[in-house]
Short mmCIF file of C-alpha atoms in Angstrom, two decimals:
data_model
loop_
_atom_site.label_atom_id
_atom_site.label_comp_id
_atom_site.label_asym_id
_atom_site.label_seq_id
_atom_site.Cartn_x
_atom_site.Cartn_y
_atom_site.Cartn_z
CA UNK A 1 7.64 106.57 -1.73
CA UNK A 2 7.74 102.82 -0.99
CA UNK A 3 4.83 101.48 1.03
CA UNK A 4 3.99 98.50 3.15
CA UNK A 5 0.74 97.04 1.90
CA UNK A 6 -1.70 94.96 3.90
CA UNK A 7 -4.67 92.90 2.88
CA UNK A 8 -7.49 92.70 3.60
CA UNK A 9 -8.28 96.12 5.01
CA UNK A 10 -11.13 94.68 7.03
CA UNK A 11 -11.93 91.09 7.96
CA UNK A 12 -14.89 89.77 9.90
CA UNK A 13 -14.63 86.25 11.20
CA UNK A 14 -16.52 83.89 13.46
CA UNK A 15 -15.04 83.09 16.84
CA UNK A 16 -12.93 79.94 16.63
CA UNK A 17 -12.09 80.39 12.97
CA UNK A 18 -8.60 80.81 11.60
CA UNK A 19 -7.56 84.02 9.87
CA UNK A 20 -4.50 84.96 7.87
CA UNK A 21 -3.48 88.57 7.62
CA UNK A 22 -1.20 89.44 4.75
CA UNK A 23 1.52 92.00 4.38
CA UNK A 24 3.94 92.94 1.64
CA UNK A 25 6.91 94.74 3.24
CA UNK A 26 9.12 97.21 1.44
CA UNK A 27 11.29 95.22 -0.89
CA UNK A 28 14.78 95.94 0.48
CA UNK A 29 13.77 95.71 4.12
CA UNK A 30 15.09 92.88 6.24
CA UNK A 31 13.13 93.17 9.49
CA UNK A 32 9.41 92.59 9.72
CA UNK A 33 6.98 93.17 12.53
CA UNK A 34 3.41 92.76 13.56
CA UNK A 35 1.72 95.11 15.97
CA UNK A 36 -1.86 95.33 17.10
CA UNK A 37 -3.98 98.16 18.35
CA UNK A 38 -7.21 97.51 20.19
CA UNK A 39 -9.63 100.35 19.51
CA UNK A 40 -8.64 103.45 21.42
CA UNK A 41 -5.59 101.86 22.99
CA UNK A 42 -1.87 101.89 22.35
CA UNK A 43 0.05 100.12 19.65
CA UNK A 44 1.32 96.81 21.08
CA UNK A 45 4.26 94.82 19.83
CA UNK A 46 3.48 91.24 18.82
CA UNK A 47 6.47 89.81 17.02
CA UNK A 48 9.59 90.60 15.03
CA UNK A 49 10.98 88.44 12.25
CA UNK A 50 14.39 88.36 10.65
CA UNK A 51 16.27 85.86 8.53
CA UNK A 52 13.24 83.59 8.29
CA UNK A 53 12.74 83.22 11.99
CA UNK A 54 11.13 84.96 14.90
CA UNK A 55 13.57 87.32 16.61
CA UNK A 56 11.40 88.33 19.51
CA UNK A 57 7.79 87.94 20.56
CA UNK A 58 5.69 89.52 23.25
CA UNK A 59 3.55 87.80 25.85
CA UNK A 60 0.55 88.49 23.62
CA UNK A 61 2.00 86.29 20.88
CA UNK A 62 0.97 82.92 22.27
CA UNK A 63 0.50 79.57 20.57
CA UNK A 64 -2.55 80.69 18.63
CA UNK A 65 -0.36 83.09 16.63
CA UNK A 66 2.19 82.25 13.99
CA UNK A 67 4.08 84.18 11.32
CA UNK A 68 5.49 83.11 8.04
CA UNK A 69 7.32 84.49 5.07
CA UNK A 70 6.09 81.99 2.49
CA UNK A 71 7.87 83.59 -0.45
CA UNK A 72 10.19 86.50 -1.13
CA UNK A 73 7.56 89.18 -0.74
CA UNK A 74 4.75 88.24 1.64
CA UNK A 75 4.76 88.22 5.41
CA UNK A 76 1.73 86.69 7.08
CA UNK A 77 0.20 86.55 10.53
CA UNK A 78 -2.02 83.58 11.27
CA UNK A 79 -4.40 83.47 14.18
CA UNK A 80 -5.46 79.86 14.63
CA UNK A 81 -8.62 79.98 16.68
CA UNK A 82 -9.84 83.53 16.98
CA UNK A 83 -11.33 84.91 20.16
CA UNK A 84 -13.49 87.96 20.66
CA UNK A 85 -10.57 89.76 22.29
CA UNK A 86 -8.51 89.36 19.13
CA UNK A 87 -10.63 92.08 17.55
CA UNK A 88 -8.21 94.90 16.82
CA UNK A 89 -6.34 96.72 14.11
CA UNK A 90 -3.27 94.75 13.09
CA UNK A 91 -0.37 96.70 11.64
CA UNK A 92 2.51 95.21 9.76
CA UNK A 93 5.78 97.13 9.65
CA UNK A 94 9.17 96.72 8.09
CA UNK A 95 12.53 98.35 8.54
CA UNK A 96 16.00 98.27 7.10
CA UNK A 97 19.09 97.82 9.22
CA UNK A 98 20.59 100.06 10.40
CA UNK A 99 17.35 101.80 11.21
CA UNK A 100 17.59 105.26 9.76
CA UNK A 101 14.07 106.49 9.45
CA UNK A 102 11.77 104.57 11.72
CA UNK A 103 9.24 101.99 10.85
CA UNK A 104 7.01 102.13 7.89
CA UNK A 105 3.63 100.85 8.96
CA UNK A 106 1.13 99.34 6.63
CA UNK A 107 -2.38 100.75 6.53
CA UNK A 108 -3.59 97.99 8.81
CA UNK A 109 -6.17 95.21 8.81
CA UNK A 110 -9.18 95.69 11.02
CA UNK A 111 -10.09 92.28 12.40
CA UNK A 112 -13.53 91.86 13.87
CA UNK A 113 -14.31 88.59 15.63
CA UNK A 114 -18.01 87.95 16.14
CA UNK B 1 11.86 94.56 28.87
CA UNK B 2 11.39 98.18 27.89
CA UNK B 3 8.49 100.07 29.43
CA UNK B 4 7.44 103.43 28.02
CA UNK B 5 5.21 105.78 29.99
CA UNK B 6 3.51 108.73 28.31
CA UNK B 7 1.79 111.79 29.76
CA UNK B 8 -0.69 113.34 29.53
CA UNK B 9 -3.27 110.99 28.09
CA UNK B 10 -5.31 113.92 26.78
CA UNK B 11 -4.26 117.47 26.04
CA UNK B 12 -6.40 120.34 24.84
CA UNK B 13 -4.86 123.61 23.70
CA UNK B 14 -5.98 126.75 21.95
CA UNK B 15 -4.85 127.26 18.39
CA UNK B 16 -1.50 129.01 18.37
CA UNK B 17 -0.46 127.74 21.79
CA UNK B 18 2.29 125.20 22.38
CA UNK B 19 1.78 121.56 23.30
CA UNK B 20 4.22 119.37 25.19
CA UNK B 21 4.00 115.60 25.54
CA UNK B 22 6.39 113.72 27.81
CA UNK B 23 7.62 110.14 27.84
CA UNK B 24 9.88 108.12 30.07
CA UNK B 25 11.56 104.82 29.31
CA UNK B 26 13.05 102.16 31.50
CA UNK B 27 15.79 100.45 29.49
CA UNK B 28 18.99 102.51 29.47
CA UNK B 29 20.10 100.61 26.36
CA UNK B 30 17.32 102.21 24.30
CA UNK B 31 18.87 104.57 21.80
CA UNK B 32 16.19 105.44 19.27
CA UNK B 33 13.06 107.42 20.07
CA UNK B 34 10.49 108.09 17.35
CA UNK B 35 7.23 109.96 17.62
CA UNK B 36 4.17 108.95 15.66
CA UNK B 37 0.99 110.82 14.82
CA UNK B 38 -2.15 108.81 14.30
CA UNK B 39 -5.30 110.33 12.88
CA UNK B 40 -8.59 108.59 13.43
CA UNK B 41 -8.78 105.29 11.57
CA UNK B 42 -5.36 105.67 9.99
CA UNK B 43 -1.94 104.16 10.48
CA UNK B 44 0.68 105.73 12.75
CA UNK B 45 2.88 108.09 10.78
CA UNK B 46 6.43 108.93 11.84
CA UNK B 47 6.74 112.66 12.40
CA UNK B 48 10.13 113.02 14.05
CA UNK B 49 12.73 110.89 15.77
CA UNK B 50 15.81 111.34 17.90
CA UNK B 51 18.82 109.19 18.65
CA UNK B 52 20.63 108.90 21.93
CA UNK B 53 23.68 110.81 20.72
CA UNK B 54 21.55 113.92 20.19
CA UNK B 55 19.91 116.05 22.86
CA UNK B 56 17.49 117.99 20.72
CA UNK B 57 16.12 117.93 17.21
CA UNK B 58 13.83 120.38 15.48
CA UNK B 59 11.74 120.25 12.34
CA UNK B 60 9.73 123.39 11.71
CA UNK B 61 7.07 123.55 14.43
CA UNK B 62 8.03 120.23 15.99
CA UNK B 63 10.94 119.58 18.31
CA UNK B 64 12.03 116.66 20.45
CA UNK B 65 14.33 116.73 23.44
CA UNK B 66 16.06 113.79 25.09
CA UNK B 67 17.52 113.51 28.56
CA UNK B 68 19.41 110.23 28.69
CA UNK B 69 20.35 110.56 32.32
CA UNK B 70 16.76 110.95 33.41
CA UNK B 71 15.52 108.60 30.68
CA UNK B 72 12.87 110.91 29.40
CA UNK B 73 12.09 112.57 26.10
CA UNK B 74 9.52 115.12 25.05
CA UNK B 75 7.66 116.32 21.99
CA UNK B 76 7.08 120.04 21.60
CA UNK B 77 4.65 121.44 19.06
CA UNK B 78 4.62 125.21 18.69
CA UNK B 79 1.99 127.41 17.04
CA UNK B 80 -0.50 124.57 17.08
CA UNK B 81 -3.11 124.31 14.37
CA UNK B 82 -6.41 122.39 14.29
CA UNK B 83 -4.87 119.87 11.88
CA UNK B 84 -2.38 118.94 14.62
CA UNK B 85 -5.30 117.29 16.42
CA UNK B 86 -4.55 113.56 16.58
CA UNK B 87 -3.21 110.88 18.89
CA UNK B 88 0.54 111.08 19.37
CA UNK B 89 2.60 108.05 20.39
CA UNK B 90 6.15 108.01 21.62
CA UNK B 91 8.25 104.89 21.30
CA UNK B 92 11.64 103.56 22.30
CA UNK B 93 13.82 100.92 20.78
CA UNK B 94 17.34 99.62 20.68
CA UNK B 95 18.87 99.96 17.26
CA UNK B 96 21.31 97.29 16.25
CA UNK B 97 19.11 94.86 18.09
CA UNK B 98 15.84 93.63 16.70
CA UNK B 99 14.66 97.22 16.40
CA UNK B 100 11.28 96.27 17.81
CA UNK B 101 9.69 99.23 19.48
CA UNK B 102 7.68 99.71 22.61
CA UNK B 103 5.04 102.40 22.44
CA UNK B 104 3.66 104.75 25.01
CA UNK B 105 -0.07 104.74 25.66
CA UNK B 106 -0.67 107.77 23.47
CA UNK B 107 -1.78 111.37 23.96
CA UNK B 108 -4.94 112.65 22.38
CA UNK B 109 -4.21 116.23 21.37
CA UNK B 110 -7.10 118.54 20.57
CA UNK B 111 -6.36 121.97 19.14
CA UNK B 112 -9.33 124.26 19.47
CA UNK B 113 -9.73 126.95 16.83
#
């Protein structure tokens, strides 16, 4: 079964540093997403991406965040100047259109900002 | 935007009993409602979904019901087993839009043997 892969699985970074979280969506999918989950809390929508541009973003996705699809396979989330409260699990997801079977989430990247 | 409310936040049942988790949504345009199961430290896994043109869907011990008029949908797990213990999230989205989903806050289900 096709999978969404994310790297790294765990990243520790100093406050104020930039991090890039990487995702490889399922190859025939057209819609890409980033979600985050603070420990013990709900999954929160960050951003959706289609046709090489952001389709929608939440209030969480402020100027310190950016997304990019630098080539035909990778989808990245950059956090420019990390804050302690950015510590969370970040899930990438992809879907085909029309949506027939729900998202496929990646296994997540646990970001720890110290 | 869409707002999804989920209840209860925690649910404890005896093995073999049924468990019911309820969600409400705010955007009447939402037409796709998946349920995810998340075990500790793992990614959310889709377990069942329902579309707005269907009132009920069943898959073995799991069923979902949808009331479009009242804007609520529920997950029913029958004959619960200890391995059903996990956090369950409901979600709502509008297909044929961006498909981005809004999740409920989650229900921690504990099935006691």
